[in-house]
Short mmCIF file of C-alpha atoms in Angstrom, two decimals:
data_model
loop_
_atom_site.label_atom_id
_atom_site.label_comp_id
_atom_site.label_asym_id
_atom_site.label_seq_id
_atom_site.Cartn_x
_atom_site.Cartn_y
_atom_site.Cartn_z
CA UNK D 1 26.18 -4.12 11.45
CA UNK D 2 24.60 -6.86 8.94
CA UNK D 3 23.04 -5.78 5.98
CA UNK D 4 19.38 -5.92 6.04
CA UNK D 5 16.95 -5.86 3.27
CA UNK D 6 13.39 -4.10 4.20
CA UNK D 7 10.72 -5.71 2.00
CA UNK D 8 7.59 -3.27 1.89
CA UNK D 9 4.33 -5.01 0.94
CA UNK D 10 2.30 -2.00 2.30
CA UNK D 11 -0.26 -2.00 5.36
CA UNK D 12 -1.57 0.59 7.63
CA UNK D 13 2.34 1.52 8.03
CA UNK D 14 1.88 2.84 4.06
CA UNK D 15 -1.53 4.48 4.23
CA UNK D 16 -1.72 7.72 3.72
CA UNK D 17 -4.56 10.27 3.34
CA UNK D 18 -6.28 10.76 -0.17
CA UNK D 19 -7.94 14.02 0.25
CA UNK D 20 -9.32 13.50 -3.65
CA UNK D 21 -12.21 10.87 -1.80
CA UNK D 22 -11.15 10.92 1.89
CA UNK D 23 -9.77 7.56 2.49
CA UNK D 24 -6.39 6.20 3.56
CA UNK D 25 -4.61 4.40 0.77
CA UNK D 26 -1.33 2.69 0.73
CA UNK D 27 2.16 4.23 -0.51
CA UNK D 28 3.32 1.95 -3.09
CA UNK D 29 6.39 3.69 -2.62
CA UNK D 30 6.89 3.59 1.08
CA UNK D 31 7.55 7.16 1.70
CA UNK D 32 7.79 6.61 5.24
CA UNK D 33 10.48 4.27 4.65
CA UNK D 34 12.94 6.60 3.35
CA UNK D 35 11.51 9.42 5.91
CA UNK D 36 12.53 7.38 8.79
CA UNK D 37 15.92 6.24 7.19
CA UNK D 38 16.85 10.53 6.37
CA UNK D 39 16.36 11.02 10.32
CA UNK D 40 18.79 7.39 11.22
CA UNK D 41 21.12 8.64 8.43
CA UNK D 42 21.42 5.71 7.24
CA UNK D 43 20.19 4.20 3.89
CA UNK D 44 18.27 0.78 3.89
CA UNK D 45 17.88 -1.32 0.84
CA UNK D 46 14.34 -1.35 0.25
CA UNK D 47 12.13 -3.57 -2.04
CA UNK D 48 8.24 -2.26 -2.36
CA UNK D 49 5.98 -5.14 -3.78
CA UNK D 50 2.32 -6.18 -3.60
CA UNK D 51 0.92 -2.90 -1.75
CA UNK D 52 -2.05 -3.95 -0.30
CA UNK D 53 -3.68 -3.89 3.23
CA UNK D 54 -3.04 -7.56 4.65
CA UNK D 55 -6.98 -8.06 4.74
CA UNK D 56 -6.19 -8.03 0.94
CA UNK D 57 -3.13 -10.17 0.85
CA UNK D 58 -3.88 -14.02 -1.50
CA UNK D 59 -1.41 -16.75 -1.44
CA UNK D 60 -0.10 -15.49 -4.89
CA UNK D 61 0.85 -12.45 -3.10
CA UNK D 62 2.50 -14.58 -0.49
CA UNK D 63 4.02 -16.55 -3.38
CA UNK D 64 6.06 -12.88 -4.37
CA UNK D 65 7.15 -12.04 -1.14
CA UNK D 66 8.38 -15.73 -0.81
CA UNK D 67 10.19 -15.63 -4.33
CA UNK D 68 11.37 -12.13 -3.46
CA UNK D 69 13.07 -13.67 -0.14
CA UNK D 70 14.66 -16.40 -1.66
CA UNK D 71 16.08 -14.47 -4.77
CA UNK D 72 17.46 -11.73 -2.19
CA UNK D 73 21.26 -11.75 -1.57
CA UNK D 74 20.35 -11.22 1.59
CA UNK D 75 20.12 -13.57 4.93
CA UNK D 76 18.41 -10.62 6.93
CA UNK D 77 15.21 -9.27 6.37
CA UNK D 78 12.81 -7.23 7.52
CA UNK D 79 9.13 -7.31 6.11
CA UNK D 80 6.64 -4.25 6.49
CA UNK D 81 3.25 -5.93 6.62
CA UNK D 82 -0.37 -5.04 7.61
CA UNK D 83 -1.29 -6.49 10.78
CA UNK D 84 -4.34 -8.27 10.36
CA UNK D 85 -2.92 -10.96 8.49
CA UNK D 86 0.99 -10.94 9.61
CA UNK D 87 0.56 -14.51 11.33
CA UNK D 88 -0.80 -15.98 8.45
CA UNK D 89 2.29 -14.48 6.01
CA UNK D 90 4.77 -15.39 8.59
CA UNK D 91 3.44 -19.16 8.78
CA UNK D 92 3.22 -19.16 4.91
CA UNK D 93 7.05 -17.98 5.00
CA UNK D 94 7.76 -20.57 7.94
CA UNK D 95 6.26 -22.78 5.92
CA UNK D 96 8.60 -22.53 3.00
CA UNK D 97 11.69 -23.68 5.55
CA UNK D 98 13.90 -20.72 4.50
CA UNK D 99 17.19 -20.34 5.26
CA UNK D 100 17.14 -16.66 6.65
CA UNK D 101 16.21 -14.57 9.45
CA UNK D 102 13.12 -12.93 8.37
CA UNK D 103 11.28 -10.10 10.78
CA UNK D 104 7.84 -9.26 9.93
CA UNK D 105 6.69 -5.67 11.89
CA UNK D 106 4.18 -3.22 10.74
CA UNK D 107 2.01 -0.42 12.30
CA UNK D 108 -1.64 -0.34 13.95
CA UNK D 109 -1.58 3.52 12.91
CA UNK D 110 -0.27 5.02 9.47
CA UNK D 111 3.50 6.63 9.55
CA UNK D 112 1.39 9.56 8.00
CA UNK D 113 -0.88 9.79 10.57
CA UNK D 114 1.48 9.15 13.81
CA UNK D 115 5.34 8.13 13.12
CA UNK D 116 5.85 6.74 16.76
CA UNK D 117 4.39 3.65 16.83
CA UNK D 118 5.58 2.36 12.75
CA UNK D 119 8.96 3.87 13.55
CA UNK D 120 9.03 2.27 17.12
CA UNK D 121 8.29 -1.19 15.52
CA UNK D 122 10.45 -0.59 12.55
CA UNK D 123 13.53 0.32 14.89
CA UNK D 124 12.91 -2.64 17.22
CA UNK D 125 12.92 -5.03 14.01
CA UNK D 126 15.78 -3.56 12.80
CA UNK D 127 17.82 -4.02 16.41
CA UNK D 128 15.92 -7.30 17.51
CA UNK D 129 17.30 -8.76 13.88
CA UNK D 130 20.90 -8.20 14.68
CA UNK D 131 20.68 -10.38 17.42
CA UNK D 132 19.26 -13.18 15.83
CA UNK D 133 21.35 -16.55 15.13
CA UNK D 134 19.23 -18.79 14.60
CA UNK D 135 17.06 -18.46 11.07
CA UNK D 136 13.33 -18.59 11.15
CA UNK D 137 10.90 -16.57 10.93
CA UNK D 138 9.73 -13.87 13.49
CA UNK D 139 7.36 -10.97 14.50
CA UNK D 140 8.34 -7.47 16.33
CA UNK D 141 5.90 -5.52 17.57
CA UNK D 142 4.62 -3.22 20.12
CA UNK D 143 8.02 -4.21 21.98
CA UNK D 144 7.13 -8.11 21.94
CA UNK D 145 9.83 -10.33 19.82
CA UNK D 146 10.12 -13.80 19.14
CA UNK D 147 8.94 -16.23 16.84
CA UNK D 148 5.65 -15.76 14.52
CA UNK D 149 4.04 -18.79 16.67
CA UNK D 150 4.58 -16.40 20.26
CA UNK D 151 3.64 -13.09 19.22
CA UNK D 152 0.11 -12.46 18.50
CA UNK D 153 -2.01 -9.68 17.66
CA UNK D 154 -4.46 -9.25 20.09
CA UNK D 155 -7.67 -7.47 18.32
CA UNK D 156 -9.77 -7.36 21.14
CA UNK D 157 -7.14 -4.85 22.62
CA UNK D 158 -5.61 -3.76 19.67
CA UNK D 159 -2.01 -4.38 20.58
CA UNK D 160 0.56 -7.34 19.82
CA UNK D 161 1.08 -10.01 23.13
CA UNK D 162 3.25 -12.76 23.61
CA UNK D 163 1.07 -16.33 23.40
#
């Protein structure tokens, strides 16, 4: 099995419930991360940066992930972003012409609220990234995977489709 570094940056994945003013706010520290790696027993290596919903994401934030990905040992990577905005990260990564296979996957419901879906996606990055030769940049989600220019998030029905 390669080694894979998971890169959280936060999105709905992250969010958990503040019951202090009501609202969902993100888990700089990923929790769900390390919940879903004590039921895989396994450990990941896990970076947590930026923490922000992707709505909130700027090109210096881009600029971190970027310099976090090319400073990384590693050649495999996945990224936990928000969804909203995952094309426009992935394209910004693309972009940079890295050499590494970089998976971006996230949730459409927090791990806090519902763990199916973030730990569905999280699980199909982690598998659908061992089978990757080629480097690039790609999304996995909802069961789509492929490059970040053929998988799409489809807002109208709220669910990632292939272009």
């Amino acid at each position: 099995m390669r080694k894979i570094l998971i890169i959280s940056t936060g999105g709905t994945f992250n969010k958990v419930y503040n019951p202090l003013n009501g609202e969902l706010v993100i888990d700089e520290k990923s929790k769900a991360l390390d919940e879903i790696a004590s039921k895989w027993l396994c450990k990941f290596e896990t970076i947590n940066i930026i923490g922000k919903d992707s709505l909130d994401i700027s090109n210096p934030d881009r600029l971190l992930l970027l310099a976090t990905i090319n400073h990384s040992k590693h050649d495999d990577i996945i990224v936990i972003h928000g969804t909203d905005t995952m094309n426009s990260t992935a394209a910004y990564l693309a972009d940079a012409d890295i050499d590494k296979r970089i998976v971006l996957t996230g949730a459409m419901v927090p791990y806090s609220i519902d763990p199916v879906e973030a730990t569905a996606n999280l699980a199909s990055a982690f598998g659908y990234l061992q089978t990757l030769k080629d480097d690039g940049v790609y999304i996995s989600m909802h069961g789509k995977f492929g490059s970040y220019t053929k998988i799409l998030k489809d807002k109208k029905n709220g669910k990632f489709i292939h272009k």
